[in-house]
Amino acid sequence: MATSLEKWVEKQAELTKPDKIYWCDGSEKEARKLIEIGINEEKINGNPIFSKLNQDNWPNAYYHRSHPTDVARTEHLTFVCHPDKETAGPNNNWMDPNEAKAKLTKLSDGCMRGRTMYVLPYTMGHPDSPYSKTCIQLTDVSYVAVSMRIMTRMGKKVIDKIGNSENFVKGLHSVGDFDQNKRFVMHFPQENFVWSIGSGYGGNALLGKKCFSLRIASYQGKKEGWLAEHMIIIGIEDPQGKITYVAAALPSACGKTNLALMQPSLPGYKIWVLGDDIAWLNIGEDGRLWAINPETGFFGVAPGTSMKTNPNMIRTLKAGTFFPTLFTNTAVDTDKIEPWWEGLDGEIPKNLTDWQGNKWDPVSGTKAAHPNSRFTVSITQSPTISKEYNNPKGVPISAIIFGGKRSTTVPLICESFNWQHGVFSGASMGSETTAAATSKVGVLRRDPMAMLPFCGYNMADYFKHWLDMGKRIKNPPSIFFVNWFRTDDKGKFIWPGFGENIRVLKWLIDRINKKISAKETPIGLVPNLSDLNLEGLNIDKNNLEKLFEVDSQKWQEETEDTKTFLEQFGDRMPKEIWNELSALKKRL
Ligand code: GTP
Ligand code: SPV
Ligand code: MN
């Protein structure tokens, strides 16, 4: 007798009509075979899916060039299909689930013809964790299969665990013919089902990542009393050896991976990484907030990564274990067969192929690597992986950080007065858009808790859920707000960032340990300059003042923008959020 899982796979195959069905076991041998298939058999736009990079300098590394239109998340083609539009909220594109299925059924008919359907069994979270989830993704491209093996815990055991139950998260993915007009990422939260067609790009195609672990999981969390967040998880070790666990949310391409892998500039401090993109937050038996990372890898932005900015990531990328390392849409040094991107250490190589496969001309003014070119690498290769990484319970969180990319207005760091004020600050957060999504770059938009593209239900209900969580947590974590991206008159970043960000984290730890006081402003508590270690930094006095300035006029404009954003949600918006906005206006 076929199991429910086998029947489901069979049914999807009847629609998509692959030549072959291949059940992955998650082994190293299999990954090697899939890469071989990607090098020799499967193609995108006539090009091989993978090519081998210089194994001496980049052990076990492979290059992948995407379809030229398929380089980032496509938020306008992403839908959350609750039965009613209100549950999806104004923060999501919505389609009636039946209509969405009819549309995708049409587009998927025979979409895997001539290809192999890979069946990927995986868990998000450690299999022994009470918080982990069992999942199956179907895909028709080796790149996605290999990526999922890096990013999730993939293996045959998952199939045994599912047995004959229906209790697994389902993902159906096909690259189709990469036609943007036939590209959709559709979520069916009521059925724990994601259906994606037309894209091979990370957030659109690795369905365990944003689609399940944020959009669907955030909705599960709302129903079950936990949170799925766009957050890193780190342990900050002080010179005395005490480790404080912190979770931090910043929008896409705004510094999470760099913060998570940071090599601190202050002596005696260490940052241990547990996650760089997604955190699941549950209330533990002790009443505290505990965090696990459902993922097992980094799908990180390449440009800007160097021994100077992020040495621990360069070490991770070069570690070369039994997990392959993938580079997608970077440039390639054609002499050395090495990946290259803007910001990498050393001289610009003489002969570069750009991300589209053309010879790159340095005076052309174009970027050789796509601004959203990325690496995919196992977290287990990181020299700074936390010893708690595999703890099924996760780690207890002492502080939550929200942040954004703001050239003006928002200070370097600010502490919220309390949980409710912190939730309001997160809810009103704005950030300048980046190349991680296909829309215009550098436009200021509200991106509450860095979750605007990822909250799988009405954000008014999401804020309510955050407020309710605070009431259930014994001693809720302190909430902070950071901004590394404030610029001077010439448009240059004032704050040096990267490893120097430890100075800001040190202040945060001193605050939660009640070692120091802080200066009260209308928006929250900012550092007294004497409490911030700025030794050895060369920031002129004017700029330093700018970093901590709270300009009443600019913040009044900020509250207007926030008001416009919140009004979209009508009566559903919790009154606590409106109360906080009024209180802020009064203080200003
Ligand atoms: P996603 O993977 O899209 O969720 O992004 P992320 O938040 O992990 O962003 P990431 O750390 O990859 O940073 C994106 C860009 O911001 C990179 O080009 C970094 O070099 C740059 N960046 C990161 N941290 C800092 C910082 O402290 N200061 C400055 N100036 N730039 C930074
Ligand atoms: C992001 O865009 O926030 C990412 C990359 O982390 S993706 O997985 O593609 O969403
Ligand atoms: Mn992300």
XYZ file of C-alpha atoms and ligand atoms in Angstrom:
631
model
C 0.000 0.000 0.000
C 1.342 3.405 -0.925
C 1.750 5.873 1.959
C 0.054 9.281 1.985
C 3.412 10.782 1.053
C 3.888 8.443 -1.912
C 0.363 9.166 -3.102
C 0.972 12.913 -2.845
C 4.229 12.666 -4.819
C 2.512 10.497 -7.443
C -0.271 13.032 -7.818
C 2.154 15.921 -8.348
C 4.034 13.815 -10.903
C 0.811 13.128 -12.815
C 0.427 16.884 -13.240
C 4.040 17.917 -13.848
C 5.005 14.810 -15.884
C 8.739 14.435 -15.123
C 10.734 11.800 -17.015
C 12.011 10.375 -13.743
C 11.310 10.613 -10.037
C 14.323 10.463 -7.758
C 14.004 10.190 -3.951
C 16.987 11.918 -2.322
C 18.694 10.354 0.690
C 20.726 13.445 1.622
C 24.080 11.618 1.416
C 27.361 13.187 0.412
C 27.660 10.734 -2.462
C 24.303 11.808 -3.768
C 25.216 15.502 -3.573
C 28.312 14.797 -5.659
C 26.199 12.962 -8.199
C 23.702 15.846 -8.361
C 26.532 18.304 -8.981
C 27.856 16.043 -11.764
C 24.380 16.039 -13.300
C 24.330 19.837 -13.010
C 27.701 20.058 -14.755
C 27.052 17.554 -17.533
C 23.321 17.187 -18.152
C 20.925 19.835 -16.864
C 21.015 23.295 -18.418
C 19.607 26.803 -17.906
C 19.462 28.997 -21.009
C 21.818 26.553 -22.714
C 24.402 26.860 -19.928
C 25.338 24.135 -17.451
C 23.796 24.467 -13.983
C 27.162 24.105 -12.225
C 30.802 24.561 -13.067
C 33.739 23.597 -10.916
C 35.784 26.378 -9.308
C 39.476 26.301 -8.398
C 39.554 23.559 -5.778
C 42.946 24.580 -4.344
C 41.778 28.015 -3.245
C 38.049 27.279 -2.905
C 37.732 23.644 -1.841
C 34.506 21.910 -2.860
C 33.195 25.141 -4.429
C 30.958 25.330 -7.524
C 29.639 28.167 -9.612
C 26.032 28.643 -10.675
C 24.771 31.272 -13.111
C 21.028 31.848 -12.996
C 18.672 32.800 -15.761
C 19.332 36.553 -16.273
C 15.822 37.543 -15.112
C 15.959 35.327 -12.053
C 18.307 37.081 -9.628
C 16.251 38.064 -6.567
C 12.972 37.537 -4.747
C 9.951 38.680 -6.717
C 7.656 40.165 -4.103
C 5.005 41.222 -6.638
C 4.622 37.583 -7.756
C 4.406 36.214 -4.208
C 0.918 35.469 -2.855
C -0.468 34.295 0.459
C -3.692 32.442 -0.279
C -5.818 32.364 2.859
C -9.510 31.654 2.195
C -10.271 35.305 2.944
C -8.355 38.403 1.944
C -8.563 39.991 5.406
C -6.469 37.234 6.981
C -3.715 37.892 4.427
C -3.945 41.625 5.118
C -2.804 44.642 3.102
C 0.813 43.536 3.642
C 0.347 40.529 1.300
C -0.712 39.890 -2.280
C -3.766 37.710 -2.056
C -5.528 35.313 -4.364
C -8.435 33.009 -3.587
C -6.896 29.562 -2.936
C -9.059 27.822 -5.548
C -8.284 30.439 -8.164
C -4.566 30.262 -7.317
C -4.578 26.480 -7.648
C -6.451 26.593 -10.945
C -3.921 29.082 -12.273
C -0.912 27.046 -11.161
C -2.440 23.758 -12.296
C -2.586 25.186 -15.804
C 0.983 26.485 -15.656
C 2.311 23.260 -14.139
C 0.790 20.830 -16.592
C 3.816 19.009 -18.012
C 6.282 21.577 -16.604
C 8.764 18.851 -15.613
C 8.693 17.083 -18.971
C 12.207 16.026 -19.946
C 13.418 16.642 -16.397
C 13.867 14.702 -13.164
C 11.633 15.318 -10.191
C 13.765 15.270 -7.050
C 11.956 14.385 -3.818
C 13.683 16.175 -0.937
C 12.854 14.975 2.599
C 14.048 17.434 5.258
C 13.407 18.939 8.649
C 13.529 22.578 9.635
C 15.107 22.565 13.092
C 16.957 19.773 14.878
C 14.947 16.531 14.539
C 14.984 16.097 18.351
C 13.676 19.593 18.916
C 10.068 19.911 20.071
C 9.929 22.902 17.727
C 11.180 21.258 14.505
C 8.982 20.540 11.477
C 9.042 17.702 8.953
C 8.868 18.687 5.283
C 8.969 17.427 1.696
C 9.917 19.551 -1.301
C 9.678 18.466 -4.911
C 11.918 20.239 -7.398
C 13.138 19.750 -10.954
C 16.599 21.260 -10.752
C 19.829 19.950 -9.220
C 20.824 23.437 -7.981
C 17.816 23.568 -5.678
C 18.327 19.984 -4.487
C 21.995 20.635 -3.612
C 21.150 23.997 -2.007
C 18.448 22.416 0.148
C 20.942 19.819 1.374
C 23.168 22.686 2.587
C 20.372 24.789 4.060
C 18.287 22.082 5.795
C 18.644 18.735 7.558
C 17.928 16.479 4.611
C 17.819 12.699 4.835
C 15.965 9.424 4.435
C 15.093 9.304 8.150
C 12.537 12.038 7.524
C 10.552 9.663 5.304
C 10.473 7.057 8.094
C 9.380 9.754 10.495
C 6.508 10.795 8.225
C 5.477 7.147 7.781
C 1.884 7.061 6.603
C 0.952 10.371 8.215
C -0.259 13.460 6.390
C 1.584 15.594 8.849
C 4.323 17.150 6.746
C 4.878 20.531 5.106
C 4.550 20.271 1.335
C 6.454 22.177 -1.320
C 6.078 21.826 -5.080
C 8.708 23.639 -7.096
C 9.493 23.800 -10.795
C 11.680 26.237 -12.668
C 9.225 25.975 -15.563
C 10.766 27.850 -18.457
C 11.910 30.780 -16.259
C 9.294 32.981 -17.905
C 8.648 35.965 -15.596
C 5.074 36.128 -16.824
C 4.504 32.600 -15.606
C 6.385 33.002 -12.319
C 4.473 32.635 -9.041
C 5.267 31.829 -5.433
C 1.970 30.808 -3.846
C 1.399 29.955 -0.197
C -1.514 27.968 1.193
C -1.159 28.386 4.966
C -4.264 26.318 5.783
C -2.684 23.311 4.067
C 0.979 23.897 4.970
C 1.628 23.953 1.244
C 3.858 26.113 -0.973
C 3.661 26.006 -4.752
C 6.355 27.836 -6.712
C 6.955 27.977 -10.441
C 9.240 29.854 -12.823
C 12.187 30.756 -10.581
C 15.279 28.988 -9.246
C 16.279 31.873 -6.955
C 16.816 31.121 -3.223
C 13.863 32.803 -1.560
C 11.546 31.794 -4.427
C 12.762 28.217 -4.785
C 14.260 26.883 -1.524
C 10.802 26.432 -0.085
C 11.963 25.546 3.433
C 13.424 29.016 3.790
C 11.287 32.167 3.513
C 8.174 30.393 2.170
C 7.809 27.844 4.934
C 10.023 28.992 7.823
C 8.666 32.544 7.726
C 5.407 32.957 5.774
C 3.701 29.680 6.698
C 5.497 29.310 10.051
C 4.575 32.838 11.171
C 0.914 31.882 10.709
C 1.431 28.582 12.576
C 3.139 30.583 15.314
C 0.174 32.922 15.576
C -2.166 29.953 16.075
C 0.184 28.033 18.382
C 1.709 30.821 20.477
C 5.219 31.277 19.081
C 7.067 33.553 16.642
C 8.826 32.918 13.312
C 11.130 35.863 12.636
C 13.619 37.258 10.100
C 16.337 37.233 12.765
C 19.862 36.140 13.430
C 20.734 34.376 16.679
C 24.109 35.055 18.291
C 25.894 34.532 21.601
C 27.976 37.537 22.663
C 30.840 36.440 24.929
C 32.354 39.156 27.145
C 35.974 39.190 28.388
C 34.854 37.368 31.581
C 33.511 34.504 29.475
C 29.822 35.244 30.065
C 27.659 34.608 26.994
C 24.515 36.667 26.353
C 22.168 35.426 23.618
C 20.594 38.005 21.350
C 18.247 37.857 18.340
C 18.362 40.604 15.707
C 16.054 41.467 12.812
C 17.297 43.597 9.916
C 15.688 43.702 6.457
C 17.133 41.778 3.515
C 20.723 42.755 2.682
C 20.933 45.101 5.675
C 23.635 43.370 7.696
C 22.325 40.224 9.438
C 24.920 37.802 8.057
C 27.725 40.258 8.788
C 26.532 40.786 12.359
C 26.126 37.043 12.907
C 29.682 36.251 11.779
C 31.306 39.349 13.260
C 34.914 39.342 14.382
C 34.752 41.925 17.172
C 37.358 44.689 17.231
C 37.299 44.998 21.047
C 39.700 42.611 22.810
C 38.182 39.747 24.810
C 34.825 39.733 23.014
C 33.620 36.866 20.835
C 30.482 36.399 18.755
C 29.174 32.837 18.446
C 26.768 32.182 15.585
C 23.570 30.118 15.792
C 21.786 31.585 12.773
C 22.018 34.388 10.200
C 18.496 34.716 8.761
C 15.611 32.980 10.538
C 14.725 32.395 14.185
C 11.826 30.490 15.710
C 11.055 31.885 19.146
C 9.171 29.840 21.729
C 8.362 30.411 25.370
C 10.255 27.785 27.373
C 9.186 25.942 30.526
C 11.067 28.585 32.530
C 8.878 31.309 31.014
C 11.771 32.811 29.053
C 11.995 33.312 25.305
C 14.061 30.580 23.591
C 15.363 30.669 20.020
C 16.253 27.996 17.478
C 17.524 28.423 13.940
C 15.497 26.142 11.658
C 18.231 26.299 8.985
C 21.684 24.729 8.658
C 23.383 27.048 6.196
C 23.988 30.591 5.051
C 22.533 31.935 1.801
C 24.427 35.202 2.025
C 25.155 38.311 -0.031
C 28.611 38.059 -1.668
C 29.433 41.697 -2.581
C 31.165 43.478 0.280
C 32.369 40.236 1.887
C 36.134 40.325 2.535
C 38.840 39.514 5.080
C 38.506 43.114 6.199
C 34.729 43.252 6.630
C 33.849 39.643 7.425
C 36.897 37.396 7.888
C 34.882 34.628 9.537
C 32.700 34.303 6.450
C 35.724 34.103 4.134
C 37.070 31.334 6.425
C 33.705 29.588 6.324
C 33.614 29.764 2.520
C 37.107 28.325 2.245
C 36.730 25.594 4.869
C 35.872 22.893 2.327
C 34.120 20.027 4.111
C 31.799 17.366 2.726
C 29.212 20.072 2.041
C 29.772 21.878 -1.243
C 29.927 25.679 -1.298
C 27.938 27.349 -4.089
C 28.491 30.779 -5.639
C 25.571 32.183 -7.609
C 25.835 35.127 -10.038
C 29.200 36.369 -8.775
C 31.829 37.233 -11.395
C 34.492 34.644 -12.252
C 38.224 35.236 -12.591
C 38.774 33.429 -15.879
C 42.502 32.854 -15.321
C 42.279 31.351 -11.862
C 38.707 29.986 -12.159
C 37.798 31.671 -8.888
C 34.670 33.546 -7.811
C 35.020 37.333 -7.555
C 32.810 40.181 -6.422
C 33.024 43.895 -5.714
C 34.638 44.417 -2.310
C 36.654 41.176 -2.229
C 40.255 41.579 -1.014
C 43.166 42.090 -3.379
C 43.555 43.518 -6.834
C 40.760 43.339 -9.370
C 41.632 40.325 -11.558
C 42.701 41.125 -15.118
C 40.231 38.824 -16.800
C 36.761 38.644 -15.376
C 33.574 37.142 -16.685
C 30.589 39.070 -15.339
C 27.542 37.466 -13.766
C 25.846 37.212 -17.155
C 28.775 35.330 -18.682
C 30.251 38.195 -20.705
C 33.813 39.469 -20.541
C 33.760 42.322 -18.027
C 35.116 45.728 -18.949
C 36.250 47.634 -15.809
C 35.520 51.021 -17.407
C 31.996 50.037 -18.429
C 30.567 51.261 -15.121
C 28.665 47.994 -14.639
C 29.112 45.630 -11.705
C 30.921 42.396 -12.490
C 29.053 40.490 -9.793
C 25.297 40.949 -9.516
C 24.610 43.132 -6.422
C 22.477 40.269 -5.103
C 24.980 37.535 -5.984
C 25.147 35.028 -3.158
C 26.986 32.102 -1.614
C 25.398 28.995 -0.136
C 27.478 27.364 2.571
C 26.997 25.079 5.570
C 26.931 26.741 9.008
C 28.932 23.747 10.301
C 31.961 25.124 8.455
C 31.938 28.343 10.438
C 34.914 28.767 12.802
C 32.609 30.659 15.169
C 29.672 28.237 15.349
C 28.100 28.226 18.829
C 28.439 25.085 20.940
C 24.682 25.376 21.469
C 23.931 25.280 17.744
C 22.660 21.707 17.871
C 20.861 22.064 21.193
C 17.268 21.040 20.393
C 15.976 23.489 23.028
C 17.815 26.449 21.501
C 19.165 29.337 23.577
C 17.489 31.821 25.965
C 17.228 35.314 24.485
C 18.148 38.333 26.646
C 17.703 41.073 24.049
C 16.004 41.659 20.725
C 17.432 44.081 18.176
C 15.503 45.661 15.322
C 17.389 47.591 12.691
C 17.129 49.217 9.322
C 19.137 50.905 6.645
C 18.630 54.629 7.195
C 20.894 57.357 5.867
C 19.130 59.907 8.104
C 16.923 60.266 11.206
C 17.567 56.994 13.079
C 20.376 56.939 15.687
C 23.113 54.299 15.956
C 21.369 52.606 18.872
C 18.300 53.285 20.954
C 16.690 51.234 23.717
C 12.935 50.946 24.048
C 11.259 51.898 27.326
C 9.498 48.534 27.638
C 8.111 45.607 25.604
C 5.054 47.456 24.274
C 7.146 50.447 23.237
C 9.648 48.050 21.646
C 6.900 46.341 19.653
C 5.732 49.755 18.453
C 9.303 50.713 17.479
C 9.636 47.450 15.534
C 6.229 47.977 13.945
C 7.086 51.486 12.776
C 10.526 50.619 11.491
C 11.519 51.854 8.022
C 14.379 50.810 5.774
C 15.820 51.645 2.370
C 15.189 48.848 -0.138
C 18.068 46.656 -1.394
C 18.898 44.365 -4.328
C 17.551 41.315 -2.451
C 14.175 41.932 -4.111
C 13.551 42.853 -7.748
C 11.941 46.263 -7.106
C 13.706 49.645 -7.033
C 16.740 49.936 -4.713
C 17.236 52.693 -2.090
C 13.570 53.614 -1.572
C 12.477 54.160 2.028
C 9.583 51.904 2.998
C 8.033 50.712 6.243
C 9.344 47.223 6.939
C 7.990 46.260 10.371
C 10.322 43.888 12.220
C 12.051 43.263 8.828
C 9.022 41.049 8.103
C 7.042 43.043 5.505
C 7.815 40.538 2.703
C 7.605 37.507 5.005
C 4.666 37.835 7.400
C 2.183 35.202 6.212
C -0.908 36.893 7.654
C -2.393 40.285 8.470
C 0.297 42.406 10.104
C -2.191 44.032 12.467
C -2.806 40.550 13.919
C 0.953 39.998 13.920
C 1.526 43.084 16.087
C -1.253 41.890 18.405
C 0.525 38.527 18.619
C 3.790 40.268 19.561
C 1.985 42.222 22.289
C 0.361 39.025 23.606
C 3.700 37.183 23.607
C 5.148 39.928 25.820
C 2.427 39.334 28.408
C 3.234 35.606 28.495
C 7.035 35.937 28.794
C 8.496 36.192 32.301
C 10.969 39.125 32.157
C 10.627 39.828 28.444
C 13.907 40.616 26.634
C 14.877 44.286 26.277
C 14.258 45.648 22.806
C 16.794 47.826 20.983
C 16.931 49.571 17.627
C 20.162 49.940 15.593
C 21.218 51.740 12.409
C 24.735 51.239 11.002
C 23.988 53.227 7.861
C 23.711 56.905 8.779
C 25.641 59.063 6.295
C 27.542 62.356 6.505
C 27.224 65.448 4.276
C 29.210 63.690 1.571
C 27.002 60.623 1.651
C 29.623 58.415 3.351
C 28.729 56.065 6.194
C 29.631 57.760 9.494
C 29.882 54.561 11.515
C 32.666 52.131 10.479
C 30.381 49.129 11.041
C 31.269 45.432 10.765
C 33.691 44.385 13.585
C 33.316 47.814 15.183
C 29.628 47.105 15.789
C 30.791 45.246 18.927
C 31.105 48.668 20.585
C 27.360 49.064 20.197
C 26.687 45.506 21.405
C 28.907 46.103 24.457
C 26.726 49.092 25.382
C 23.641 46.906 24.921
C 25.037 44.231 27.252
C 26.033 46.814 29.847
C 22.466 48.112 29.677
C 20.794 44.738 30.175
C 23.194 44.029 33.045
C 22.102 47.391 34.525
C 25.733 48.561 34.715
C 25.132 51.967 33.120
C 22.456 54.606 32.773
C 21.232 56.097 29.497
C 19.918 59.345 28.129
C 16.172 59.658 27.721
C 14.901 61.021 24.398
C 11.378 61.080 22.929
C 12.073 57.883 20.936
C 13.852 55.912 23.655
C 17.131 55.653 25.562
C 20.395 56.502 23.812
C 23.969 56.179 25.122
C 25.728 58.773 27.211
C 28.837 59.176 25.054
C 31.086 58.443 28.049
C 29.603 54.910 28.257
C 30.472 54.052 24.683
C 33.984 52.771 23.965
C 35.106 54.812 20.958
C 38.844 54.357 21.497
C 40.850 54.285 18.300
C 37.952 55.398 16.090
C 38.353 58.509 14.056
C 34.904 60.106 13.877
C 34.748 63.891 13.925
C 32.696 65.575 16.625
C 29.934 66.824 14.314
C 29.369 63.418 12.818
C 29.468 61.756 16.227
C 26.684 64.064 17.383
C 24.743 63.185 14.249
C 24.967 59.478 15.124
C 22.972 60.016 18.319
C 20.888 63.001 17.331
C 17.102 62.791 17.648
C 15.799 65.538 15.378
C 12.281 66.420 16.443
C 11.254 67.690 13.002
C 12.471 64.541 11.219
C 10.821 62.296 13.791
C 7.530 64.096 13.341
C 7.749 63.293 9.629
C 8.570 59.723 10.633
C 5.413 59.489 12.755
C 3.332 60.752 9.808
C 4.725 58.036 7.557
C 4.101 55.464 10.274
C 0.529 56.696 10.685
C -0.129 56.305 6.947
C 1.258 52.787 7.078
C -0.747 51.758 10.139
C -4.000 53.230 8.802
C -4.091 50.675 6.009
C -5.007 48.083 8.616
C -8.132 49.877 9.847
C -9.798 48.638 13.006
C -7.661 45.544 13.143
C -4.653 47.548 14.351
C -4.308 47.029 18.141
C -5.095 50.149 20.141
C -1.806 49.743 22.042
C 0.060 50.577 18.821
C -2.018 53.748 18.294
C -1.487 54.673 21.952
C 2.265 54.366 21.509
C 2.137 56.567 18.409
C 0.170 59.259 20.272
C 2.556 59.072 23.221
C 5.548 59.457 20.877
C 3.954 62.450 19.179
C 3.378 64.053 22.574
C 6.980 63.477 23.653
C 8.239 64.997 20.421
P 19.678 38.745 3.711
O 20.505 37.538 3.493
O 19.183 39.332 2.414
O 18.559 38.558 4.666
O 20.636 39.934 4.202
P 21.510 40.225 5.503
O 20.705 41.074 6.427
O 22.108 38.996 6.052
O 22.623 41.207 4.911
P 24.219 41.089 4.839
O 24.866 40.913 6.186
O 24.562 40.095 3.825
O 24.619 42.557 4.353
C 24.277 43.099 3.129
C 25.184 44.224 2.728
O 25.357 45.173 3.783
C 26.586 43.707 2.387
O 26.989 44.270 1.174
C 27.437 44.168 3.534
O 28.771 44.394 3.150
C 26.729 45.426 4.040
N 26.940 45.587 5.509
C 26.759 44.660 6.470
N 27.071 45.131 7.693
C 27.452 46.414 7.515
C 27.889 47.448 8.404
O 27.995 47.275 9.613
N 28.184 48.653 7.837
C 28.079 48.874 6.491
N 28.389 50.076 6.033
N 27.678 47.923 5.617
C 27.358 46.707 6.123
C 16.451 37.751 1.904
O 16.113 38.267 0.830
O 16.070 38.209 3.006
C 17.367 36.583 1.924
C 17.624 35.892 0.674
O 17.807 36.177 2.988
S 16.294 34.813 0.283
O 16.518 33.532 0.920
O 16.333 34.653 -1.149
O 15.063 35.367 0.736
Mn 16.852 37.181 4.692
